[in-house]
């Protein structure tokens, strides 16, 4: 059994009492040794609130008859098989995010997973590789999974609210999130996870249909349809805050407890 300290070390959480200011940058910008790139994370947060979100095709061309087209599209996606899923996402033109994407990022992991992690949307690195959470936030997510003795390819599936990169790493607009919702819903229906972990505000808002803060949503078991859902901070946010990292670790332990309680 891994000792608590070893686990916290894996996540870069020890020793908490020593850290009085943001960790220093180093060339590698690695996470395990708490030398995250602070300035890069600050940029993410600033641009996440940007007002200049591109206008959305779906919204702009959404007179009454588009609702019917939207319903048809949702029905088609709801019937997609795994084999066709990624190709369908890659061809999607339902919102403006398709215009600047390099690669669509459908999701990654074990399609029979009990755990489903839902992030916000691809960043620059994800857009290049076509895989979610491969940048700095992703390395932290991998550390968190490792601390739980899991990997992204075993018993875990990782998806995002939107499958194409929002420019400048801004948060997806509600219209973009809605346009992409059928894909996430299809992933949930195909995977049938036993627990969903919503990573950050975009995922929590979409899945729980709420505008409440992460702080107010964490520490409770919510439900998406009939699947238990736990809310925690987004890994990109955690890169900035050691205290929130500790809270997020608590959230993951809480999630694991729900899962083990369920299977008992
Ligand atoms: N942030 C996310 O929410 N998802 C990713 O895939 C990468 C960064």
CSV table of C-alpha atoms and ligand atoms in Angstrom, one decimal:
chain,number,residue,atom,x,y,z
A,1,UNK,CA,0.0,0.0,0.0
A,2,UNK,CA,1.3,3.4,-0.9
A,3,UNK,CA,1.7,5.7,2.1
A,4,UNK,CA,-0.3,8.9,2.2
A,5,UNK,CA,2.8,11.0,1.9
A,6,UNK,CA,4.0,9.1,-1.1
A,7,UNK,CA,0.6,9.6,-2.8
A,8,UNK,CA,0.7,13.3,-2.0
A,9,UNK,CA,4.3,13.5,-3.3
A,10,UNK,CA,3.1,11.9,-6.5
A,11,UNK,CA,0.7,14.8,-6.9
A,12,UNK,CA,3.2,17.4,-5.9
A,13,UNK,CA,1.4,18.1,-2.7
A,14,UNK,CA,4.2,17.8,-0.2
A,15,UNK,CA,5.3,19.5,1.9
A,16,UNK,CA,2.3,21.8,2.0
A,17,UNK,CA,3.6,24.0,4.9
A,18,UNK,CA,6.7,25.0,3.1
A,19,UNK,CA,5.1,26.7,0.1
A,20,UNK,CA,4.4,30.4,0.6
A,21,UNK,CA,4.4,31.6,-2.9
A,22,UNK,CA,4.0,30.2,-6.4
A,23,UNK,CA,6.5,27.6,-7.4
A,24,UNK,CA,9.5,28.8,-9.4
A,25,UNK,CA,9.6,28.1,-13.0
A,26,UNK,CA,12.3,25.8,-14.4
A,27,UNK,CA,13.2,24.9,-17.9
A,28,UNK,CA,11.3,21.6,-17.8
A,29,UNK,CA,8.3,23.2,-16.2
A,30,UNK,CA,7.5,19.8,-14.7
A,31,UNK,CA,4.8,19.2,-12.1
A,32,UNK,CA,6.1,16.4,-10.0
A,33,UNK,CA,8.7,18.7,-8.5
A,34,UNK,CA,6.3,21.6,-8.2
A,35,UNK,CA,8.0,23.7,-10.8
A,36,UNK,CA,4.9,24.4,-12.9
A,37,UNK,CA,4.9,27.2,-15.4
A,38,UNK,CA,3.0,29.7,-13.4
A,39,UNK,CA,2.8,32.4,-16.1
A,40,UNK,CA,1.3,30.0,-18.6
A,41,UNK,CA,-1.4,29.1,-16.2
A,42,UNK,CA,-2.2,32.7,-15.4
A,43,UNK,CA,-2.6,33.3,-19.1
A,44,UNK,CA,-5.1,30.5,-19.3
A,45,UNK,CA,-7.2,32.0,-16.5
A,46,UNK,CA,-7.1,35.5,-17.9
A,47,UNK,CA,-8.1,34.4,-21.4
A,48,UNK,CA,-10.7,32.0,-20.0
A,49,UNK,CA,-12.7,35.1,-19.1
A,50,UNK,CA,-12.2,36.9,-22.4
A,51,UNK,CA,-15.3,38.7,-23.8
A,52,UNK,CA,-14.3,38.3,-27.4
A,53,UNK,CA,-15.7,34.8,-27.9
A,54,UNK,CA,-16.2,34.1,-31.6
A,55,UNK,CA,-19.9,34.2,-32.7
A,56,UNK,CA,-21.3,30.8,-33.1
A,57,UNK,CA,-22.7,29.5,-36.4
A,58,UNK,CA,-25.1,27.3,-34.5
A,59,UNK,CA,-26.5,30.3,-32.6
A,60,UNK,CA,-26.5,32.7,-35.6
A,61,UNK,CA,-28.2,30.4,-37.9
A,62,UNK,CA,-30.6,29.2,-35.4
A,63,UNK,CA,-34.1,30.2,-36.5
A,64,UNK,CA,-36.9,27.7,-35.8
A,65,UNK,CA,-36.1,25.3,-38.6
A,66,UNK,CA,-32.5,24.7,-37.3
A,67,UNK,CA,-34.0,23.3,-34.1
A,68,UNK,CA,-35.3,20.5,-36.3
A,69,UNK,CA,-31.9,20.0,-37.9
A,70,UNK,CA,-30.4,20.0,-34.5
A,71,UNK,CA,-32.8,17.4,-33.3
A,72,UNK,CA,-32.0,15.2,-36.2
A,73,UNK,CA,-28.3,15.6,-35.7
A,74,UNK,CA,-28.7,14.8,-32.0
A,75,UNK,CA,-30.7,11.6,-32.9
A,76,UNK,CA,-28.0,10.6,-35.3
A,77,UNK,CA,-25.2,11.1,-32.8
A,78,UNK,CA,-27.2,9.3,-30.2
A,79,UNK,CA,-27.1,6.2,-32.4
A,80,UNK,CA,-23.4,6.3,-33.3
A,81,UNK,CA,-21.3,3.2,-32.8
A,82,UNK,CA,-17.8,3.6,-31.3
A,83,UNK,CA,-16.3,2.7,-34.6
A,84,UNK,CA,-17.9,5.8,-36.2
A,85,UNK,CA,-17.6,8.1,-33.3
A,86,UNK,CA,-14.2,9.7,-33.9
A,87,UNK,CA,-14.8,10.1,-37.6
A,88,UNK,CA,-18.1,11.8,-36.9
A,89,UNK,CA,-16.5,14.2,-34.5
A,90,UNK,CA,-13.7,15.0,-36.9
A,91,UNK,CA,-16.2,15.9,-39.6
A,92,UNK,CA,-18.4,18.0,-37.3
A,93,UNK,CA,-19.2,21.6,-38.3
A,94,UNK,CA,-21.9,22.4,-35.8
A,95,UNK,CA,-20.1,25.4,-34.2
A,96,UNK,CA,-17.3,27.8,-35.0
A,97,UNK,CA,-14.7,25.8,-33.2
A,98,UNK,CA,-14.4,23.6,-36.3
A,99,UNK,CA,-13.0,26.5,-38.3
A,100,UNK,CA,-9.7,26.7,-36.5
A,101,UNK,CA,-9.2,23.2,-35.3
A,102,UNK,CA,-6.1,21.3,-36.3
A,103,UNK,CA,-7.4,18.0,-35.0
A,104,UNK,CA,-10.6,17.2,-33.2
A,105,UNK,CA,-10.1,15.6,-29.8
A,106,UNK,CA,-12.9,13.0,-29.2
A,107,UNK,CA,-11.5,11.4,-26.1
A,108,UNK,CA,-9.2,8.7,-24.8
A,109,UNK,CA,-9.2,5.7,-22.6
A,110,UNK,CA,-10.8,2.5,-21.8
A,111,UNK,CA,-14.3,2.3,-23.3
A,112,UNK,CA,-15.3,-0.1,-20.5
A,113,UNK,CA,-14.1,2.3,-17.8
A,114,UNK,CA,-15.9,2.8,-14.5
A,115,UNK,CA,-14.4,6.3,-14.3
A,116,UNK,CA,-15.2,9.1,-16.7
A,117,UNK,CA,-13.3,12.3,-16.3
A,118,UNK,CA,-14.8,15.3,-18.2
A,119,UNK,CA,-12.6,18.3,-18.8
A,120,UNK,CA,-13.4,21.6,-20.6
A,121,UNK,CA,-11.9,21.5,-24.1
A,122,UNK,CA,-8.6,20.8,-26.0
A,123,UNK,CA,-5.7,23.2,-25.7
A,124,UNK,CA,-2.9,23.8,-28.2
A,125,UNK,CA,-1.1,20.6,-27.5
A,126,UNK,CA,-4.3,18.5,-27.6
A,127,UNK,CA,-5.3,20.2,-30.8
A,128,UNK,CA,-2.0,19.1,-32.3
A,129,UNK,CA,-2.1,15.5,-31.1
A,130,UNK,CA,-5.8,14.8,-31.2
A,131,UNK,CA,-5.7,13.5,-27.6
A,132,UNK,CA,-7.1,15.2,-24.5
A,133,UNK,CA,-5.0,16.4,-21.6
A,134,UNK,CA,-1.6,15.9,-23.0
A,135,UNK,CA,-0.2,19.3,-21.9
A,136,UNK,CA,0.8,20.5,-18.5
A,137,UNK,CA,-2.7,20.1,-17.0
A,138,UNK,CA,-2.8,16.6,-18.4
A,139,UNK,CA,0.5,15.7,-16.8
A,140,UNK,CA,-1.1,16.7,-13.5
A,141,UNK,CA,-4.2,14.7,-14.3
A,142,UNK,CA,-1.9,11.7,-15.0
A,143,UNK,CA,-0.2,12.2,-11.6
A,144,UNK,CA,-3.6,12.3,-9.9
A,145,UNK,CA,-4.6,9.1,-11.7
A,146,UNK,CA,-1.3,7.5,-10.8
A,147,UNK,CA,-1.8,8.4,-7.1
A,148,UNK,CA,-5.1,6.5,-7.4
A,149,UNK,CA,-3.2,3.6,-9.0
A,150,UNK,CA,-4.9,4.2,-12.3
A,151,UNK,CA,-3.8,5.2,-15.8
A,152,UNK,CA,-5.7,6.9,-18.6
A,153,UNK,CA,-5.9,3.6,-20.5
A,154,UNK,CA,-7.2,1.4,-17.8
A,155,UNK,CA,-10.6,1.8,-16.1
A,156,UNK,CA,-10.5,5.5,-17.0
A,157,UNK,CA,-11.9,7.4,-20.0
A,158,UNK,CA,-11.1,11.1,-20.5
A,159,UNK,CA,-13.4,13.3,-22.5
A,160,UNK,CA,-14.1,17.0,-22.8
A,161,UNK,CA,-17.2,19.2,-23.0
A,162,UNK,CA,-16.1,20.4,-26.4
A,163,UNK,CA,-14.1,18.3,-28.9
A,164,UNK,CA,-12.4,21.2,-30.7
A,165,UNK,CA,-10.0,23.8,-29.3
A,166,UNK,CA,-11.5,27.1,-28.2
A,167,UNK,CA,-9.1,29.7,-29.6
A,168,UNK,CA,-6.8,31.3,-27.1
A,169,UNK,CA,-7.7,28.6,-24.5
A,170,UNK,CA,-10.8,30.5,-23.6
A,171,UNK,CA,-13.7,28.5,-22.0
A,172,UNK,CA,-16.2,27.2,-24.5
A,173,UNK,CA,-19.3,29.4,-24.8
A,174,UNK,CA,-22.6,27.8,-23.7
A,175,UNK,CA,-23.7,27.6,-27.4
A,176,UNK,CA,-20.5,25.6,-28.3
A,177,UNK,CA,-20.9,23.4,-25.2
A,178,UNK,CA,-24.6,22.7,-26.2
A,179,UNK,CA,-23.6,22.0,-29.9
A,180,UNK,CA,-21.1,19.4,-28.6
A,181,UNK,CA,-23.4,18.0,-25.9
A,182,UNK,CA,-24.7,15.1,-28.0
A,183,UNK,CA,-21.1,13.7,-28.4
A,184,UNK,CA,-20.5,13.7,-24.7
A,185,UNK,CA,-23.9,12.2,-24.1
A,186,UNK,CA,-23.2,9.5,-26.6
A,187,UNK,CA,-19.8,8.8,-24.9
A,188,UNK,CA,-21.6,8.5,-21.5
A,189,UNK,CA,-24.2,6.2,-23.0
A,190,UNK,CA,-21.6,4.0,-24.6
A,191,UNK,CA,-19.2,3.8,-21.7
A,192,UNK,CA,-21.8,3.6,-19.0
A,193,UNK,CA,-19.4,4.8,-16.3
A,194,UNK,CA,-20.0,4.1,-12.7
A,195,UNK,CA,-18.7,7.5,-11.7
A,196,UNK,CA,-18.2,10.8,-13.5
A,197,UNK,CA,-15.7,13.4,-12.3
A,198,UNK,CA,-16.4,16.9,-13.7
A,199,UNK,CA,-13.2,18.7,-13.9
A,200,UNK,CA,-13.9,22.4,-13.6
A,201,UNK,CA,-16.8,24.8,-14.3
A,202,UNK,CA,-17.5,24.0,-17.9
A,203,UNK,CA,-18.0,20.3,-17.2
A,204,UNK,CA,-20.0,20.9,-14.0
A,205,UNK,CA,-22.2,23.5,-15.7
A,206,UNK,CA,-23.0,21.4,-18.7
A,207,UNK,CA,-23.6,18.2,-16.9
A,208,UNK,CA,-25.5,19.6,-13.9
A,209,UNK,CA,-27.2,22.4,-15.7
A,210,UNK,CA,-26.0,24.9,-13.1
A,211,UNK,CA,-24.0,28.1,-12.9
A,212,UNK,CA,-22.9,27.4,-9.3
A,213,UNK,CA,-19.2,27.6,-8.3
A,214,UNK,CA,-17.0,24.6,-8.0
A,215,UNK,CA,-16.4,25.4,-4.4
A,216,UNK,CA,-20.2,25.1,-3.7
A,217,UNK,CA,-20.6,21.9,-5.8
A,218,UNK,CA,-17.7,19.9,-4.5
A,219,UNK,CA,-18.0,17.5,-1.5
A,220,UNK,CA,-21.4,16.2,-2.5
A,221,UNK,CA,-22.6,13.4,-4.8
A,222,UNK,CA,-24.6,14.8,-7.7
A,223,UNK,CA,-26.2,12.7,-10.4
A,224,UNK,CA,-26.0,12.9,-14.2
A,225,UNK,CA,-29.0,10.9,-15.3
A,226,UNK,CA,-28.5,8.0,-12.9
A,227,UNK,CA,-24.7,8.1,-12.7
A,228,UNK,CA,-23.1,9.6,-9.6
A,229,UNK,CA,-21.1,12.7,-10.4
A,230,UNK,CA,-18.4,14.4,-8.3
A,231,UNK,CA,-17.2,17.9,-9.0
A,232,UNK,CA,-13.7,19.1,-8.6
A,233,UNK,CA,-11.3,21.8,-9.8
A,234,UNK,CA,-9.9,21.7,-13.3
A,235,UNK,CA,-6.2,20.6,-13.3
A,236,UNK,CA,-5.2,23.8,-15.1
A,237,UNK,CA,-6.5,25.7,-12.1
A,238,UNK,CA,-4.8,23.3,-9.7
A,239,UNK,CA,-1.5,24.1,-11.2
A,240,UNK,CA,-1.8,27.5,-9.6
A,241,UNK,CA,-2.9,26.5,-6.1
A,242,UNK,CA,-1.4,24.0,-3.7
A,243,UNK,CA,-4.4,24.3,-1.4
A,244,UNK,CA,-6.9,23.6,-4.1
A,245,UNK,CA,-4.7,20.6,-5.2
A,246,UNK,CA,-5.2,19.1,-1.7
A,247,UNK,CA,-8.9,19.7,-2.0
A,248,UNK,CA,-9.0,18.1,-5.3
A,249,UNK,CA,-7.2,15.0,-3.9
A,250,UNK,CA,-9.9,14.8,-1.3
A,251,UNK,CA,-12.5,15.0,-4.0
A,252,UNK,CA,-10.9,12.1,-5.8
A,253,UNK,CA,-10.8,10.0,-2.7
A,254,UNK,CA,-14.4,10.9,-2.1
A,255,UNK,CA,-15.2,9.7,-5.7
A,256,UNK,CA,-13.4,6.5,-5.1
A,257,UNK,CA,-15.3,6.0,-1.9
A,258,UNK,CA,-18.6,6.3,-3.8
A,259,UNK,CA,-17.4,3.7,-6.3
A,260,UNK,CA,-16.4,1.2,-3.7
A,261,UNK,CA,-19.6,1.8,-1.7
A,262,UNK,CA,-21.5,1.1,-4.8
A,263,UNK,CA,-19.8,-2.1,-5.6
A,264,UNK,CA,-20.0,-3.4,-2.0
B,1,LIG,N1,-7.9,21.1,-20.6
B,1,LIG,C1,-9.1,20.4,-20.8
B,1,LIG,O1,-10.1,20.7,-20.2
B,1,LIG,N2,-9.0,19.4,-21.6
B,1,LIG,C2,-7.9,19.1,-22.3
B,1,LIG,O2,-8.0,18.1,-23.1
B,1,LIG,C3,-6.8,19.8,-22.1
B,1,LIG,C4,-6.8,20.8,-21.2
